[in-house]
Amino acid sequence: MYFAPRGRGGRLGGAIDRIEAWLEAERDQLPLWLPVMLGLGIAGWFVLPDRPSWTALIAAALGLALGGVAVGLARRAGFALLVAGLAIAGGCALAWAKAEWVAAPVLTRPTVAAFDADVERVQQLAAKDSVRVVLRPIGAPKLPPRIRVNIANADAPAGLARGDRLRLRARLVPPPTASLPGGYDFAITAWFRQLGATGKAFAPVERLTAAPDGGSVRERIGKHIRDALPAKGAGIAVALVTGDQGNVGEADADAMRRSGLAHLLSVSGLHITAAVGAAMLLTLRLLALSPALALRWPLMLIAAGVGALTGIAYTFISGAEVPTVRALVAALLVLAGLVIGREALTLRLVAAGALVVLLVWPEALIGPSFQLSFAAVVAIIALHEHPRMRAFTAAREEGPLFRLGRNAAALLLSGIAVELALAPIALFHFHREGLYGALANIVAIPVTTFVVMPLEVLALLFDLIGLGAPFWWATGKAIALLLWIAHAAGNAPGAVALLPGVPRGAFALILAGGFWVCLWRTRLRWLGALPFAAGAAWALAVPAPDLLVTGDGRHLALRGADGSYALLRPRAKDFVRDMLSEAAGIDDELADLDDLPGAACTADTCRATIRADGRDWHLLATRSAYLTPIAALNRACAAADIAISDRRLPRTCRPRWFKLDKPMLERTGGVAIVFGEEPTVRVTKMAGDQHPWVARASKRPWR
């Protein structure tokens, strides 16, 4: 039995004794904080800008650990401080070391190159009518060793597969950073995937040699499914089996996101659980048909082994992406718990899975996939571990209708808990969250798990003997039902909540409060509601930006008096419009700046006025490559508060407040401005940022 030494007396000693008593009561929960502290160190490395800051964080964490030693390792508080300090320092050092370890050459300026390359990965992009390939150039020392290129479907060789060798010409650019504050920064993803450039291929694209095996198993299965189903249902079916979401149409993908069902398209916990569970159930049923085997053989152990092999095979078939591997690790831990007779679905299991993932892929922490999946699982388990929820879901003698109603209520409560956990994460990363996700998932998850996926597996199996057609027909109908649910929930009035941006500080408060509530068990857990509520209030109080400018200076969105936004370039692509709409926190179409009251636009420039807090702000923006006479440009700049251009403006162009031309935007990146008595400016790039994907981009071209 553990005995905590008493304090020295007085208020300090009494406080220490009370903390020790509380930690003693929470002793089973303390290990759950190990991955949280490790993640805190990893997050610190990504958030802090430079080496002195990273070093200071590690030093402070080690100081915390020494503080724990000073308190005394015989005390739970002292040992907890020691472990927390070491975990934070280790997390920061781990992320730093991983970023240096995966370092690979990165293109630093746009270029057009002709080269031969081996195809490493193929992904269809139905919404863009193109195919995305990861290539390894051959005999091209001036190019990065690994690049990603989009090829139009009309230009791509038929049956393009991994292992093909291509000859092509492409325009390549450095991996793009976030175009707007709070946007997706592909440069980070590219760095850890060792992608040195991205671009678009020009016709013609010639296949020099074809893959001897016709591509990977994943690609062959995807092609087989696309041939067996109509295009509308084939994209969903391919995503469920292989994890490749590129075949899903844009309208269907948007409906899945708006309805909170997008997680069904990413092979992760739900899919691995269904595959492993089905394999175990089938194995147990078949082996139990023999009385001799049922009495003499460890059927649970055998079924667990078959389930583990099924999960591993499914993971490799689906491309072994980080979310899938993460789900596999959790599934294997569950199976291990079942085999040794321990309760499988616990928060300790989740903590162990998170710890494994963070130790191998520390960069996964900042991605929405990791955050969403673990938040959902933690919310579900924390809810069902609560004594009242255990009592509500406990087995009892009752009629089938009461049992069905109680199970439906438990599923609804789980859905609500998951939505509360996922909403801040979705709003932080995507600026939107489906409000009907809990209701939609009640129907969609059973349909996917018990209807669509089994039918698809049966169709693939019966195709081996040429009898899969009836199962494919049924699969198509089930997928049509799933898409109907997604469109109905996604297009319902008030289906989506939008926020223009969640500050990092607010997001950190929400996460801290959520962890505090979910990971402790005593009444002090409810103190976590305070930072959660403070973070939520902070996020809701953030005003919508009055002006958004992309990092290249080509596009801007200006907020009008009625709250709608107008776009500088009327012919901007849908991708740009969607990006600006999300950053503005609106779900409406962007108008044209030409139509904004008070705006005056020509083919080359636009002038506009926006009123905020009783003051008029005057905007000048260029929107063509043609030069304006210098005298006229100088007069326009002098009359403007802000001048914006995707090219370098002359020094004589002097707006009253801010000049956002090409040199300035190269330093700031995308910009979001809220006008007022004291305007606030948010930028994409941190000053003095020394993260390797930024440092490489600022050096002279290596090629």
PDB file of C-alpha atoms in Angstrom, residues 218 221-222 225-226 229 233-248 256 262-268 271 314 317-318 324 448 452-453 456 479:
ATOM      1  CA  ARG A 218      -4.778  -1.177 -53.432  1.00  0.00           C
ATOM      2  CA  ILE A 221      -8.923  -3.236 -55.952  1.00  0.00           C
ATOM      3  CA  GLY A 222      -9.855   0.408 -56.522  1.00  0.00           C
ATOM      4  CA  ILE A 225     -14.620  -1.394 -57.683  1.00  0.00           C
ATOM      5  CA  ARG A 226     -14.827   1.539 -60.112  1.00  0.00           C
ATOM      6  CA  LEU A 229     -20.258   0.338 -59.661  1.00  0.00           C
ATOM      7  CA  GLY A 233     -21.357   5.172 -55.718  1.00  0.00           C
ATOM      8  CA  ALA A 234     -17.927   3.916 -56.760  1.00  0.00           C
ATOM      9  CA  GLY A 235     -16.095   6.799 -55.084  1.00  0.00           C
ATOM     10  CA  ILE A 236     -17.617   6.007 -51.674  1.00  0.00           C
ATOM     11  CA  ALA A 237     -17.035   2.269 -52.135  1.00  0.00           C
ATOM     12  CA  VAL A 238     -13.372   2.779 -53.047  1.00  0.00           C
ATOM     13  CA  ALA A 239     -12.854   5.069 -50.052  1.00  0.00           C
ATOM     14  CA  LEU A 240     -14.336   2.521 -47.630  1.00  0.00           C
ATOM     15  CA  VAL A 241     -12.015  -0.264 -48.805  1.00  0.00           C
ATOM     16  CA  THR A 242      -8.812   1.504 -49.815  1.00  0.00           C
ATOM     17  CA  GLY A 243      -9.049   4.886 -48.073  1.00  0.00           C
ATOM     18  CA  ASP A 244      -8.597   6.699 -51.413  1.00  0.00           C
ATOM     19  CA  GLN A 245     -11.085   9.586 -51.309  1.00  0.00           C
ATOM     20  CA  GLY A 246     -10.029  11.092 -54.632  1.00  0.00           C
ATOM     21  CA  ASN A 247     -12.857   9.333 -56.489  1.00  0.00           C
ATOM     22  CA  VAL A 248     -15.596  10.952 -54.395  1.00  0.00           C
ATOM     23  CA  MET A 256     -20.339  14.262 -46.059  1.00  0.00           C
ATOM     24  CA  ALA A 262     -16.684  12.653 -43.488  1.00  0.00           C
ATOM     25  CA  HIS A 263     -14.943  10.363 -40.978  1.00  0.00           C
ATOM     26  CA  LEU A 264     -16.629   7.404 -42.685  1.00  0.00           C
ATOM     27  CA  LEU A 265     -14.488   7.983 -45.789  1.00  0.00           C
ATOM     28  CA  SER A 266     -11.163   7.785 -43.958  1.00  0.00           C
ATOM     29  CA  VAL A 267     -10.085   4.249 -43.111  1.00  0.00           C
ATOM     30  CA  SER A 268      -9.562   4.527 -39.362  1.00  0.00           C
ATOM     31  CA  HIS A 271     -13.324   0.461 -40.431  1.00  0.00           C
ATOM     32  CA  TYR A 314      -6.569  -4.190 -44.300  1.00  0.00           C
ATOM     33  CA  ILE A 317      -4.359  -2.620 -48.573  1.00  0.00           C
ATOM     34  CA  SER A 318      -5.669   0.825 -47.582  1.00  0.00           C
ATOM     35  CA  THR A 324      -5.101   3.658 -40.306  1.00  0.00           C
ATOM     36  CA  THR A 448     -21.960   1.678 -43.129  1.00  0.00           C
ATOM     37  CA  VAL A 452     -22.395  -1.288 -46.883  1.00  0.00           C
ATOM     38  CA  MET A 453     -19.067  -2.789 -45.826  1.00  0.00           C
ATOM     39  CA  GLU A 456     -18.867  -4.803 -50.446  1.00  0.00           C
ATOM     40  CA  ILE A 479     -24.385   3.667 -50.689  1.00  0.00           C
TER      41      ILE A 479
END
